[in-house]
Structures are given as C-alpha cells and as structure tokens.
Short mmCIF file of N, CA and C in Angstrom, two decimals:
data_model
loop_
_atom_site.label_atom_id
_atom_site.label_comp_id
_atom_site.label_asym_id
_atom_site.label_seq_id
_atom_site.Cartn_x
_atom_site.Cartn_y
_atom_site.Cartn_z
N MET A 1 8.46 -6.15 8.83
CA MET A 1 8.65 -5.27 7.70
C MET A 1 9.19 -6.12 6.55
N LYS A 2 8.54 -5.99 5.40
CA LYS A 2 8.99 -6.72 4.22
C LYS A 2 10.13 -5.96 3.56
N LYS A 3 11.19 -6.69 3.29
CA LYS A 3 12.33 -6.09 2.62
C LYS A 3 12.63 -6.79 1.31
N ASP A 4 11.83 -7.80 0.96
CA ASP A 4 12.09 -8.60 -0.22
C ASP A 4 11.35 -8.11 -1.47
N ILE A 5 10.58 -7.05 -1.38
CA ILE A 5 9.86 -6.51 -2.53
C ILE A 5 10.81 -5.61 -3.31
N GLN A 6 10.99 -5.91 -4.58
CA GLN A 6 11.88 -5.12 -5.43
C GLN A 6 11.06 -4.14 -6.26
N LEU A 7 11.32 -2.87 -6.08
CA LEU A 7 10.62 -1.82 -6.82
C LEU A 7 11.52 -1.29 -7.92
N SER A 8 10.99 -1.25 -9.13
CA SER A 8 11.75 -0.69 -10.25
C SER A 8 11.73 0.83 -10.16
N ASP A 9 12.51 1.47 -11.00
CA ASP A 9 12.51 2.94 -11.03
C ASP A 9 11.13 3.48 -11.38
N SER A 10 10.44 2.81 -12.30
CA SER A 10 9.10 3.28 -12.67
C SER A 10 8.12 3.06 -11.52
N ASP A 11 8.27 1.96 -10.76
CA ASP A 11 7.43 1.75 -9.58
C ASP A 11 7.65 2.87 -8.57
N LEU A 12 8.91 3.21 -8.34
CA LEU A 12 9.23 4.28 -7.39
C LEU A 12 8.65 5.61 -7.84
N ALA A 13 8.72 5.87 -9.14
CA ALA A 13 8.18 7.13 -9.67
C ALA A 13 6.66 7.18 -9.57
N ASN A 14 6.02 6.01 -9.58
CA ASN A 14 4.56 5.96 -9.56
C ASN A 14 3.95 5.93 -8.16
N ILE A 15 4.77 5.80 -7.12
CA ILE A 15 4.22 5.77 -5.76
C ILE A 15 3.45 7.07 -5.51
N GLY A 16 2.23 6.90 -5.01
CA GLY A 16 1.39 8.07 -4.72
C GLY A 16 0.57 8.54 -5.90
N THR A 17 0.65 7.83 -7.02
CA THR A 17 -0.14 8.19 -8.20
C THR A 17 -1.10 7.05 -8.52
N PRO A 18 -2.09 7.29 -9.37
CA PRO A 18 -3.00 6.22 -9.76
C PRO A 18 -2.31 5.11 -10.56
N ASN A 19 -1.10 5.35 -11.04
CA ASN A 19 -0.39 4.35 -11.82
C ASN A 19 0.34 3.31 -10.97
N PHE A 20 0.42 3.53 -9.66
CA PHE A 20 1.10 2.58 -8.78
C PHE A 20 0.17 1.41 -8.50
N ASN A 21 0.63 0.18 -8.80
CA ASN A 21 -0.19 -1.00 -8.60
C ASN A 21 0.55 -1.97 -7.69
N PHE A 22 0.21 -1.94 -6.41
CA PHE A 22 0.88 -2.81 -5.44
C PHE A 22 0.55 -4.28 -5.67
N TYR A 23 -0.60 -4.54 -6.25
CA TYR A 23 -1.02 -5.93 -6.50
C TYR A 23 -0.06 -6.61 -7.47
N ASP A 24 0.41 -5.87 -8.48
CA ASP A 24 1.36 -6.43 -9.44
C ASP A 24 2.70 -6.76 -8.79
N LEU A 25 2.99 -6.17 -7.65
CA LEU A 25 4.23 -6.44 -6.93
C LEU A 25 4.10 -7.63 -5.98
N GLY A 26 2.92 -8.23 -5.96
CA GLY A 26 2.69 -9.38 -5.08
C GLY A 26 2.23 -9.02 -3.69
N ILE A 27 1.86 -7.78 -3.48
CA ILE A 27 1.41 -7.33 -2.17
C ILE A 27 -0.11 -7.49 -2.11
N ARG A 28 -0.58 -8.18 -1.09
CA ARG A 28 -2.01 -8.39 -0.88
C ARG A 28 -2.38 -7.79 0.47
N LEU A 29 -3.50 -7.07 0.51
CA LEU A 29 -3.95 -6.49 1.77
C LEU A 29 -4.34 -7.60 2.73
N SER A 30 -4.02 -7.40 3.98
CA SER A 30 -4.32 -8.37 5.03
C SER A 30 -5.69 -8.09 5.62
N LYS A 31 -6.32 -9.13 6.12
CA LYS A 31 -7.62 -8.97 6.78
C LYS A 31 -7.47 -8.50 8.22
N SER A 32 -6.24 -8.59 8.76
CA SER A 32 -6.11 -8.30 10.19
C SER A 32 -4.98 -7.37 10.59
N GLU A 33 -4.00 -7.15 9.74
CA GLU A 33 -2.89 -6.31 10.19
C GLU A 33 -2.30 -5.48 9.05
N ARG A 34 -1.70 -4.38 9.44
CA ARG A 34 -1.01 -3.52 8.48
C ARG A 34 0.25 -4.21 7.99
N GLN A 35 0.66 -3.84 6.79
CA GLN A 35 1.90 -4.37 6.23
C GLN A 35 2.83 -3.20 5.94
N TYR A 36 4.10 -3.43 6.17
CA TYR A 36 5.11 -2.41 5.96
C TYR A 36 6.12 -2.95 4.95
N VAL A 37 6.41 -2.14 3.92
CA VAL A 37 7.35 -2.53 2.88
C VAL A 37 8.45 -1.47 2.83
N GLN A 38 9.67 -1.91 3.06
CA GLN A 38 10.80 -0.98 3.02
C GLN A 38 11.17 -0.69 1.57
N VAL A 39 11.09 0.59 1.20
CA VAL A 39 11.41 1.02 -0.16
C VAL A 39 12.91 1.27 -0.28
N ASN A 40 13.44 2.03 0.66
CA ASN A 40 14.88 2.28 0.73
C ASN A 40 15.21 2.62 2.19
N LYS A 41 16.37 3.17 2.43
CA LYS A 41 16.77 3.45 3.82
C LYS A 41 15.90 4.52 4.47
N GLU A 42 15.23 5.34 3.67
CA GLU A 42 14.47 6.46 4.21
C GLU A 42 12.96 6.32 4.08
N LYS A 43 12.47 5.40 3.25
CA LYS A 43 11.04 5.31 2.98
C LYS A 43 10.48 3.92 3.25
N VAL A 44 9.26 3.93 3.80
CA VAL A 44 8.51 2.70 4.05
C VAL A 44 7.09 2.92 3.57
N LEU A 45 6.57 1.96 2.81
CA LEU A 45 5.17 2.01 2.41
C LEU A 45 4.34 1.29 3.46
N VAL A 46 3.20 1.85 3.82
CA VAL A 46 2.31 1.23 4.79
C VAL A 46 1.02 0.87 4.08
N PHE A 47 0.63 -0.40 4.17
CA PHE A 47 -0.62 -0.87 3.60
C PHE A 47 -1.54 -1.24 4.75
N TYR A 48 -2.67 -0.54 4.82
CA TYR A 48 -3.61 -0.75 5.90
C TYR A 48 -4.36 -2.06 5.71
N ALA A 49 -4.84 -2.63 6.82
CA ALA A 49 -5.65 -3.84 6.78
C ALA A 49 -7.00 -3.50 6.12
N ILE A 50 -7.63 -4.51 5.55
CA ILE A 50 -8.89 -4.31 4.82
C ILE A 50 -9.94 -3.59 5.67
N PRO A 51 -10.17 -3.96 6.93
CA PRO A 51 -11.18 -3.23 7.73
C PRO A 51 -10.85 -1.74 7.88
N GLU A 52 -9.57 -1.40 7.98
CA GLU A 52 -9.18 0.01 8.10
C GLU A 52 -9.47 0.77 6.81
N VAL A 53 -9.21 0.13 5.68
CA VAL A 53 -9.48 0.75 4.38
C VAL A 53 -10.99 0.94 4.21
N THR A 54 -11.75 -0.06 4.56
CA THR A 54 -13.21 0.01 4.45
C THR A 54 -13.78 1.13 5.30
N LYS A 55 -13.30 1.23 6.54
CA LYS A 55 -13.79 2.29 7.44
C LYS A 55 -13.44 3.68 6.89
N ALA A 56 -12.20 3.83 6.40
CA ALA A 56 -11.80 5.12 5.86
C ALA A 56 -12.65 5.48 4.63
N PHE A 57 -12.95 4.51 3.81
CA PHE A 57 -13.77 4.76 2.63
C PHE A 57 -15.20 5.15 3.00
N THR A 58 -15.79 4.41 3.91
CA THR A 58 -17.19 4.67 4.26
C THR A 58 -17.38 5.98 5.01
N THR A 59 -16.35 6.45 5.71
CA THR A 59 -16.48 7.69 6.46
C THR A 59 -15.91 8.91 5.70
N SER A 60 -15.40 8.67 4.51
CA SER A 60 -14.82 9.76 3.72
C SER A 60 -15.91 10.67 3.17
N PRO A 61 -15.70 11.97 3.21
CA PRO A 61 -16.69 12.88 2.61
C PRO A 61 -16.71 12.75 1.08
N LEU A 62 -15.72 12.11 0.50
CA LEU A 62 -15.69 11.90 -0.95
C LEU A 62 -16.58 10.73 -1.37
N ASN A 63 -16.99 9.91 -0.41
CA ASN A 63 -17.87 8.78 -0.68
C ASN A 63 -19.30 9.31 -0.78
N THR A 64 -19.87 9.28 -1.95
CA THR A 64 -21.20 9.87 -2.15
C THR A 64 -22.30 8.83 -2.26
N LYS A 65 -21.98 7.57 -1.98
CA LYS A 65 -23.02 6.52 -2.07
C LYS A 65 -23.61 6.23 -0.72
#
C-alpha cells in the first residue's frame, strides 16, 4: 500500500469525479497488479491493473464500439 502520495484538499474533493487526475499525482497503472493508495485512516484508493481495466471496458454495456 502506498502511503507516500500526498493529496491536496482539491484532490480529495475531486475523487470520484472527472476532475480527478491520478496521473498528475505520479500514479501509473501497472501491467500486472492492483495498486492501493492510502488517502487517510478510513479511505484507500484502488487502481486496477491495465488488463482488468481493459476487460471491464470491453464488457461494459456503455461500450458501443
């Protein structure tokens, strides 16, 4: 679990919205494993591995291509 990522108040407010940009925080999706980032004592962000994201996208009913 990563504990060294510092989230500003605006980052915290943007979690779960289109304005949240994990890439700007230095977080890169892994090709093989999930990543966990501790936000505070009660919250953890989970970033899925690239194959998991791809599978979820391709099987989503919102994917119309």
